Structure formats: C-alpha cells, structure tokens
Coordinates of C-alpha atoms and ligand atoms in Angstrom, one line a residue:
M1 CA 82.0 27.4 201.8
V2 CA 85.0 26.8 199.6
A3 CA 83.2 28.7 196.8
A4 CA 82.6 31.7 199.1
E5 CA 86.3 31.8 200.0
A6 CA 87.3 31.5 196.4
L7 CA 85.0 34.4 195.6
A8 CA 86.4 36.5 198.4
G9 CA 89.9 35.7 197.2
L10 CA 89.0 36.6 193.7
A11 CA 87.5 39.9 194.8
L12 CA 90.6 40.7 196.8
A13 CA 92.9 39.9 193.9
M14 CA 90.8 42.1 191.6
G15 CA 90.9 44.9 194.1
L16 CA 94.6 44.7 194.4
Y17 CA 95.0 44.6 190.7
A18 CA 92.8 47.7 190.3
L19 CA 95.0 49.5 192.8
L20 CA 98.2 48.4 190.9
Y21 CA 96.7 49.4 187.6
Y22 CA 95.6 52.9 188.6
N23 CA 98.7 53.7 190.5
F24 CA 101.5 52.1 188.5
I25 CA 100.4 51.1 185.0
K26 CA 97.7 53.4 183.7
G27 CA 99.7 56.6 183.4
A28 CA 98.4 60.2 183.1
S29 CA 95.3 61.2 181.3
C30 CA 95.7 64.3 179.2
K31 CA 92.2 65.0 178.0
N32 CA 92.4 68.6 176.9
E33 CA 89.4 70.4 175.5
T34 CA 91.3 71.7 172.5
S35 CA 89.0 71.8 169.5
L36 CA 90.4 70.8 166.1
R37 CA 87.6 72.1 163.9
G38 CA 89.0 73.2 160.6
K39 CA 92.2 71.3 161.0
T40 CA 93.5 68.3 159.1
V41 CA 95.3 65.4 160.9
L42 CA 97.3 62.7 159.2
I43 CA 98.1 59.6 161.2
T44 CA 100.0 56.5 160.0
G45 CA 99.2 53.0 161.1
A46 CA 95.8 54.1 162.4
N47 CA 93.8 50.9 161.6
T48 CA 94.4 49.4 165.1
G49 CA 96.2 49.9 168.4
I50 CA 97.4 53.3 169.7
G51 CA 96.9 54.9 166.3
K52 CA 93.2 54.0 165.9
T53 CA 92.5 55.2 169.5
T54 CA 94.4 58.5 168.8
A55 CA 92.5 59.0 165.6
L56 CA 89.2 58.5 167.3
D57 CA 90.0 61.2 169.9
L58 CA 91.1 63.7 167.3
A59 CA 88.0 63.0 165.2
R60 CA 85.9 63.7 168.2
R61 CA 87.5 67.1 168.4
G62 CA 86.2 67.9 164.9
A63 CA 89.4 67.4 162.9
R64 CA 89.4 66.0 159.4
V65 CA 91.4 62.8 160.0
I66 CA 93.3 60.8 157.3
L67 CA 94.2 57.3 158.3
A68 CA 97.3 56.2 156.3
C69 CA 97.3 52.4 156.4
R70 CA 98.8 49.7 154.3
D71 CA 95.7 47.4 154.0
R72 CA 92.6 48.8 152.4
G73 CA 90.2 46.4 154.1
R74 CA 91.5 47.2 157.6
G75 CA 91.9 50.9 156.9
E76 CA 88.4 51.3 155.5
S77 CA 86.9 49.3 158.4
A78 CA 88.7 51.5 161.0
A79 CA 87.6 54.7 159.2
Y80 CA 84.0 53.3 159.3
D81 CA 84.3 52.6 163.1
I82 CA 85.8 56.0 163.8
R83 CA 83.1 57.9 161.8
R84 CA 80.4 56.0 163.6
E85 CA 81.9 56.4 167.1
S86 CA 82.8 60.1 166.7
G87 CA 79.9 61.2 164.6
N88 CA 82.5 62.9 162.4
N89 CA 82.1 62.0 158.7
E90 CA 85.5 63.5 157.7
V91 CA 87.5 60.4 158.6
L92 CA 89.1 58.8 155.5
F93 CA 91.4 56.0 154.6
M94 CA 94.4 56.5 152.3
S95 CA 96.8 53.8 151.2
L96 CA 100.3 53.9 152.5
D97 CA 102.8 51.1 152.9
L98 CA 105.9 52.3 154.8
A99 CA 107.9 49.2 153.8
S100 CA 108.1 50.8 150.3
F101 CA 109.5 54.2 149.3
K102 CA 107.5 54.0 146.1
S103 CA 104.3 53.8 148.1
V104 CA 105.4 56.7 150.4
R105 CA 106.0 58.9 147.3
A106 CA 102.7 57.9 145.7
F107 CA 100.9 58.5 148.9
A108 CA 102.4 62.0 149.3
T109 CA 101.5 62.9 145.7
A110 CA 97.9 61.7 146.2
F111 CA 97.7 63.5 149.6
L112 CA 99.0 66.8 148.3
R113 CA 96.6 66.6 145.4
S114 CA 93.5 66.0 147.5
E115 CA 94.2 67.7 150.8
P116 CA 94.7 71.5 151.0
R117 CA 95.7 71.4 154.7
L118 CA 98.0 69.5 157.0
D119 CA 98.0 70.7 160.6
I120 CA 99.1 67.7 162.6
L121 CA 101.1 64.7 161.3
I122 CA 101.4 61.8 163.6
N123 CA 104.1 59.3 162.7
N124 CA 102.6 56.4 164.6
A125 CA 103.0 53.2 162.5
G126 CA 105.6 50.8 163.8
V127 CA 106.7 47.2 163.5
G128 CA 108.5 45.2 166.1
F129 CA 109.4 42.1 164.1
G130 CA 110.3 41.3 160.5
S131 CA 113.3 41.2 158.4
R132 CA 113.5 43.0 155.1
S133 CA 111.6 45.9 153.4
E134 CA 110.7 46.1 149.7
D135 CA 113.7 48.4 149.2
G136 CA 116.1 45.9 150.8
F137 CA 116.5 47.7 154.1
N138 CA 116.1 46.5 157.7
L139 CA 112.3 46.4 158.0
A140 CA 112.0 48.2 161.4
F141 CA 114.5 50.8 160.4
Q142 CA 112.6 51.6 157.2
V143 CA 109.0 51.4 158.5
N144 CA 109.7 53.1 161.8
H145 CA 112.3 55.6 160.7
L146 CA 113.3 56.0 157.0
S147 CA 109.8 56.0 155.5
H148 CA 108.5 58.5 158.1
F149 CA 111.6 60.6 157.4
L150 CA 110.7 60.7 153.7
L151 CA 107.0 61.2 154.3
T152 CA 107.5 64.1 156.6
H153 CA 110.0 65.7 154.2
L154 CA 107.5 65.4 151.3
L155 CA 104.6 67.0 153.4
L156 CA 106.6 69.7 155.2
E157 CA 105.9 72.5 152.7
R158 CA 102.2 72.0 153.2
M159 CA 102.6 72.0 156.9
K160 CA 104.6 75.3 156.7
Q161 CA 101.6 76.9 154.8
C162 CA 99.3 75.8 157.7
A163 CA 101.6 76.8 160.6
P164 CA 101.4 76.6 163.5
S165 CA 101.5 72.9 162.8
R166 CA 103.0 69.9 164.6
V167 CA 104.7 66.6 163.9
V168 CA 104.3 63.9 166.6
V169 CA 106.7 61.0 166.4
V170 CA 105.7 57.9 168.3
A171 CA 109.0 56.6 169.6
S172 CA 109.5 54.2 172.6
S173 CA 111.4 53.9 175.9
G174 CA 112.9 50.9 174.0
H175 CA 115.3 53.6 172.5
E176 CA 117.2 53.3 175.7
R177 CA 118.6 49.9 174.6
G178 CA 119.1 51.2 171.0
K179 CA 122.4 51.9 169.3
I180 CA 123.2 53.8 166.1
D181 CA 125.8 51.8 164.2
F182 CA 126.0 53.5 160.8
Q183 CA 127.7 50.4 159.3
N184 CA 124.8 48.0 160.1
I185 CA 121.6 49.8 161.2
H186 CA 120.0 49.6 157.7
K187 CA 120.8 45.9 157.1
P188 CA 118.1 43.3 157.4
V189 CA 118.6 40.8 160.2
D190 CA 117.3 37.3 161.1
G191 CA 116.1 36.0 164.4
Q192 CA 114.1 37.3 167.3
M193 CA 116.8 38.9 169.4
A194 CA 118.3 40.7 166.4
G195 CA 114.8 41.8 165.5
L196 CA 114.3 43.2 168.9
H197 CA 117.6 45.1 168.7
S198 CA 116.6 46.5 165.3
Y199 CA 113.3 47.7 166.9
C200 CA 115.2 49.5 169.7
N201 CA 117.7 51.0 167.2
S202 CA 114.8 52.3 165.0
K203 CA 113.2 53.9 168.1
L204 CA 116.5 55.6 169.0
A205 CA 116.5 56.9 165.4
N206 CA 113.0 58.3 166.0
M207 CA 114.3 60.2 169.0
L208 CA 117.4 61.6 167.3
Y209 CA 115.3 62.5 164.2
T210 CA 112.9 64.5 166.3
R211 CA 115.7 66.5 167.8
E212 CA 117.3 67.3 164.5
L213 CA 114.0 68.1 162.9
A214 CA 113.3 70.6 165.6
N215 CA 116.6 72.3 164.9
R216 CA 115.9 72.5 161.2
L217 CA 112.4 73.8 161.8
E218 CA 113.4 76.7 164.1
G219 CA 111.6 79.8 163.1
T220 CA 108.9 78.1 161.0
N221 CA 106.2 77.6 163.6
I222 CA 106.2 73.9 162.9
T223 CA 107.1 72.0 166.1
C224 CA 107.8 68.3 166.7
Y225 CA 107.7 66.0 169.7
A226 CA 108.9 62.4 170.4
V227 CA 106.5 60.3 172.5
H228 CA 106.7 57.1 174.6
P229 CA 103.1 55.7 174.9
G230 CA 103.9 53.3 177.8
L231 CA 103.6 49.6 177.6
V232 CA 100.3 49.1 175.7
K233 CA 98.0 46.2 175.0
S234 CA 98.0 46.6 171.2
D235 CA 98.5 44.4 168.2
I236 CA 102.3 45.0 168.1
F237 CA 102.9 41.8 170.0
R238 CA 101.0 39.7 167.5
H239 CA 104.2 38.5 165.8
I240 CA 106.1 37.2 168.9
P241 CA 107.0 33.5 168.5
V242 CA 104.1 31.1 169.4
W243 CA 106.2 29.4 172.1
L244 CA 106.7 32.7 173.9
K245 CA 103.0 33.6 173.9
P246 CA 101.8 31.6 176.9
L247 CA 104.5 33.1 179.1
F248 CA 104.6 36.6 177.7
L249 CA 100.9 37.5 177.0
P250 CA 99.6 37.0 180.6
I251 CA 102.5 39.2 181.9
L252 CA 101.8 41.8 179.2
W253 CA 98.1 41.7 180.0
L254 CA 98.8 42.4 183.7
F255 CA 101.4 45.1 183.3
S256 CA 100.2 47.1 180.3
R257 CA 97.8 49.9 179.6
D258 CA 94.8 49.8 177.3
T259 CA 95.1 51.8 174.1
I260 CA 93.0 54.7 175.5
N261 CA 95.7 55.3 178.1
G262 CA 98.4 54.5 175.6
A263 CA 97.1 57.2 173.3
Q264 CA 97.1 60.0 175.9
T265 CA 100.6 61.3 175.3
S266 CA 100.2 61.4 171.5
I267 CA 97.0 63.3 172.0
Y268 CA 98.7 65.6 174.4
C269 CA 101.6 66.4 172.0
A270 CA 99.1 66.9 169.2
T271 CA 96.8 69.3 171.1
Q272 CA 98.2 70.9 174.2
E273 CA 98.7 74.6 173.9
G274 CA 101.9 76.1 175.2
I275 CA 104.3 73.2 174.6
E276 CA 105.8 74.7 171.5
K277 CA 108.9 75.8 173.4
Y278 CA 109.7 72.1 174.0
S279 CA 110.0 71.3 170.2
G280 CA 112.3 68.4 169.7
R281 CA 111.9 67.0 173.2
Y282 CA 110.6 63.7 174.6
F283 CA 107.2 63.1 176.4
A284 CA 105.8 60.3 178.4
N285 CA 102.8 60.2 180.7
C286 CA 101.9 63.6 179.2
S287 CA 104.9 65.2 180.6
L288 CA 108.4 66.3 179.5
Q289 CA 111.1 63.7 180.1
D290 CA 114.9 63.8 179.9
P291 CA 116.1 60.9 177.7
K292 CA 119.4 59.2 178.2
P293 CA 122.4 61.1 176.8
H294 CA 122.8 58.9 173.7
A295 CA 119.3 60.0 172.7
Q296 CA 120.4 63.7 172.9
D297 CA 123.6 63.4 170.8
D298 CA 123.2 66.2 168.3
A299 CA 126.3 65.1 166.3
V300 CA 124.8 61.6 165.8
A301 CA 121.4 63.1 165.0
K302 CA 122.9 65.3 162.3
K303 CA 124.8 62.4 160.7
L304 CA 121.7 60.2 160.9
W305 CA 119.8 62.9 159.0
E306 CA 122.4 63.0 156.2
V307 CA 122.6 59.2 156.0
S308 CA 118.8 59.0 155.9
E309 CA 118.6 61.6 153.1
R310 CA 120.9 59.4 151.0
M311 CA 119.0 56.2 151.8
V312 CA 115.6 57.5 150.8
G313 CA 117.0 59.1 147.7
L314 CA 116.8 62.8 148.6
A315 CA 120.5 63.5 148.3
N316 CA 123.1 62.5 145.8
Ligands
NAP1 N1 102.4 48.8 172.3 C1 103.4 49.2 173.0 O1 103.6 48.7 174.2 C2 104.4 50.3 172.5 C3 105.4 50.7 173.4 C4 106.2 51.8 172.9 C5 106.0 52.3 171.6 N2 105.1 51.8 170.8 C6 104.9 52.4 169.5 O2 103.6 52.8 169.2 C7 103.3 52.8 167.8 C8 102.0 52.2 167.6 O3 102.1 50.8 167.9 P1 100.9 49.9 168.5 O4 101.4 49.5 169.8 O5 99.6 50.6 168.4 O6 101.0 48.7 167.5 P2 100.0 48.0 166.5 O7 98.7 47.7 167.2 O8 100.7 46.8 166.0 O9 99.8 49.1 165.4 C9 100.8 49.3 164.5 C10 100.3 50.0 163.2 O10 101.3 50.2 162.3 C11 100.9 49.7 161.1 N3 102.0 49.3 160.2 C12 102.9 48.3 160.4 N4 103.7 48.2 159.3 C13 103.3 49.1 158.4 C14 103.7 49.4 157.1 N5 104.6 48.8 156.4 N6 103.0 50.4 156.5 C15 102.0 51.1 157.1 N7 101.6 50.8 158.3 C16 102.2 49.8 159.0 C17 100.0 48.5 161.4 O11 99.3 48.1 160.3 P3 98.7 46.6 160.1 O12 97.6 46.4 161.0 O13 98.4 46.6 158.7 O14 99.9 45.7 160.4 C18 99.2 49.1 162.5 O15 98.2 49.9 162.0 C19 104.5 52.1 167.2 O16 105.4 53.1 166.6 C20 105.2 51.5 168.3 O17 106.6 51.3 168.1 C21 104.2 50.8 171.2
NAG2 C1 104.4 56.7 183.7 O1 103.5 56.5 184.8 C2 103.5 55.2 185.3 C3 102.5 55.1 186.5 O2 101.2 55.2 186.0 C4 104.9 54.8 185.8 O3 104.9 53.4 186.3 C5 105.9 55.0 184.7 O4 107.2 54.7 185.2 C6 105.9 56.4 184.2 N1 106.8 56.4 183.0 C7 107.6 57.4 182.8 C8 108.5 57.3 181.6 O5 107.6 58.4 183.5
NAG3 C1 105.1 82.4 163.8 O1 104.0 82.7 164.6 C2 104.1 84.0 165.2 C3 103.0 84.2 166.2 O2 101.8 83.8 165.7 C4 104.1 85.0 164.1 O3 104.3 86.3 164.7 C5 105.3 84.7 163.1 O4 105.2 85.6 162.1 C6 105.2 83.3 162.6 N1 106.4 83.0 161.8 C7 106.3 82.4 160.7 C8 107.6 82.2 160.0 O5 105.3 82.0 160.2
NAG4 C1 92.6 69.2 181.2 C2 93.6 70.2 180.6 O1 94.8 69.8 180.5 N1 93.2 71.4 180.3 C3 94.1 72.4 179.7 C4 93.8 72.5 178.2 O2 94.6 73.5 177.7 C5 94.2 74.8 178.2 C6 95.0 75.8 177.4 O3 96.3 75.5 177.3 C7 94.6 74.8 179.7 O4 94.2 76.1 180.2 C8 93.8 73.7 180.4 O5 94.2 73.6 181.7

C-alpha cells in the first residue's frame, strides 16, 4: 500500500519535472538541415561538454572537424567517439593549450600548414575556476578571451580566403555580472568569489570582442556571433569546492539542460542561413537577444581590442 503510494508520488514528481524541463529549461531546438560537406570546422575545447556535442552535430553534417584540445588522451578519445557516432572519418584532434600563447602560436602554425580551409571557427573552450595562466595572466581572462583573440587573429586570413565563413564565440549570460576594469582584469586572483567574478568579466570580454570583430570584418563576408548556451550539465562545474557540491549539484541537475540542448545555439550560429546581417550580435535559445547596455559599449569594446593586442604581443 505504502509502496503503491510512493510509486504514484514518484510518477507524479517525474511528470511534473518533465513538464518543467520541456517548458522552462530545455530551450529551443535549432536542428537545421544545412550540409557542411566540403567545409572545415575548428572547435576549441571539444573533448567534452557543449563542445563535444557541437562537434558531433557538425561532423554528422559532413564537415571536416578539428578538435583543438589541451590533453592528447582526452582529445583523441573524443575524436574516436565522434568518428564512430557520426560515421565521418574526418574528425581529428590537434593540440592546443589556451593557457599558453606559445601553444596558441604553435597550434596556428601547424593548422595553417596542414589545413587548406577554415570555414567555421568555434571559440568554445572555457574555464570557470583557476588562478594563473602560463603567461602570468588571470586564467579565465587568458583562456576564455585573450588566447581566443590571438587564435582568431592568426587564422583570419585563411577564413577570408574561404568566405563566407563564420566565427562563433561561446560567451555566457554570466557577462551580465561582468565588468571591464582595465587596471585589474588581466591580474590573477585567489579565492572562489574572485574566480567567479573573473569568469563573468571574461564572458563580458567575449561579448565586446564579438562586437568589435564584426565592425572590423565588415565587407569581408566573415561574420561572427556571441552565444549563450543556457545553464548546461557539463564538466565546467567539476572544480567547484567539494563542500559546495552536495548543495549545488542537485540544484544544477534539476535546473540545467543536457549538452544536446546546450549545443543548439552554437550549431544554429554556425549553420543557419540568413543570419549574416546580425554579425556581432548575441544569441540564446537560437534567437537574437539584446544584451545589457554595458555589453554593447563600442568605446570599451575598441579599447579592449587594443589592450588585448598588446597583451598577446601583436602590437608594440
Ligand atoms: N555549462 C554551462 O552552464 C555554461 C553556461 C554558459 C556558458 N558556458 C560556456 O560554454 C563553453 C563550454 O563549456 P562547457 O560547459 O562545455 O564546459 P566543459 O565541459 O568544462 O568544457 C570546457 C572545455 O574547455 C576546455 N579547456 C579548458 N581549459 C583549456 C585550455 N587551457 N586549453 C584548451 N582547452 C581548455 C576543456 O578541456 P579539459 O577537458 O582538458 O579541461 C573542455 O574541453 C565555455 O566557454 C563556457 O564558458 C557554459
Ligand atoms: C531560453 O528558454 C528557456 C525556456 O526553455 C527560458 O527559461 C530562458 O529564460 C530562455 N533564455 C533566454 C536568454 O531567452
Ligand atoms: C561577399 O559575398 C558577396 C555575395 O556572395 C559577393 O558578391 C562579394 O564579392 C563578396 N565580398 C568579398 C569581399 O568577398
Ligand atoms: C528546421 C529549420 O530551422 N530549417 C531551416 C533551415 O534553413 C533553411 C534555409 O535557411 C530554412 O528554410 C529552414 O526553415
């Protein structure tokens, strides 16, 4: 009797959760039929999470997909999984550690030597926690923003030759809480709260970078888009403090999307025809969004660009 009631209760709870999930959490599906046969896609941080799921979708569309990851074992294993699941053999791992400018430059040299095309670049890799990069910068600022800035710069000529081509920048709604303080944004920090702020600041940098890049790319047929994937069950929360996990992980599990739904907006911005006129803009749930004014500040965006050029060693 009690067991039957418990079962009925469980079924009800699951039904209510399904309703909640499909209506308020899952987000839009953007499955377009666009074929990518003959195109080359480069995606950073594609060994797990949103990046791996995005790479699988693009491989299924027939693209040649390069997974740029920092760990050879994890990268090769993801490439193997994606080749098997997509039936596409042109899925390759290449080594890239975004915490090091030296690695970014070596990667770009190797890529340009071996790959004649680049049609879609997806700047997806990101870190939420951590202190200092190999080059002495704030880790989130370098991995999420500076190194992608350098990488994109080094590959842009190849993308011009393949135009129309696209850059997709995986940002976050976390940018809303971000701030660009040119005195401090690049400095390593200690502690969880400071780390979280650094993450939000780096995501605001992603947003402003995308705007400025679109301005600079006008007339080239290369377009770019900033994406918020939603709250996604990925590996990004693996480094939250152990004491917070029992509290945070169940809530996360309840209120977040799986990576298939989390990848939809990246896939949309990489493949949807007709969005070129929205270059530089921000997308979530596969639709255009208006970010907060501080993420649309063109003067800050321009200054961030110049500061970034100096930090990565592109300007004197
Ligand atoms: N999950 C969310 O709720 C959420 C929300 C908003 C935005 N985002 C954004 O979505 C993007 C993808 O994140 P995710 O949720 O899929 O997280 P994830 O599962 O942790 O994947 C992040 C990827 O970035 C890679 N990466 C980290 N540091 C790197 C470095 N130094 N060099 C090269 N690759 C590095 C990771 O490689 P390893 O496996 O080797 O660490 C991993 O492949 C990030 O830009 C994140 O900010 C996520
Ligand atoms: C995306 O869609 C979900 C519903 O599935 C909603 O809860 C969320 O607020 C939307 N996000 C944005 C930025 O529109
Ligand atoms: C951009 O694309 C249009 C339409 O295909 C083409 O007419 C134009 O010449 C291209 N511009 C450049 C700079 O490649
Ligand atoms: C499902 C979906 O979004 N399909 C669209 C894919 O793109 C073509 C061309 O832009 C549209 O006509 C489809 O509606």
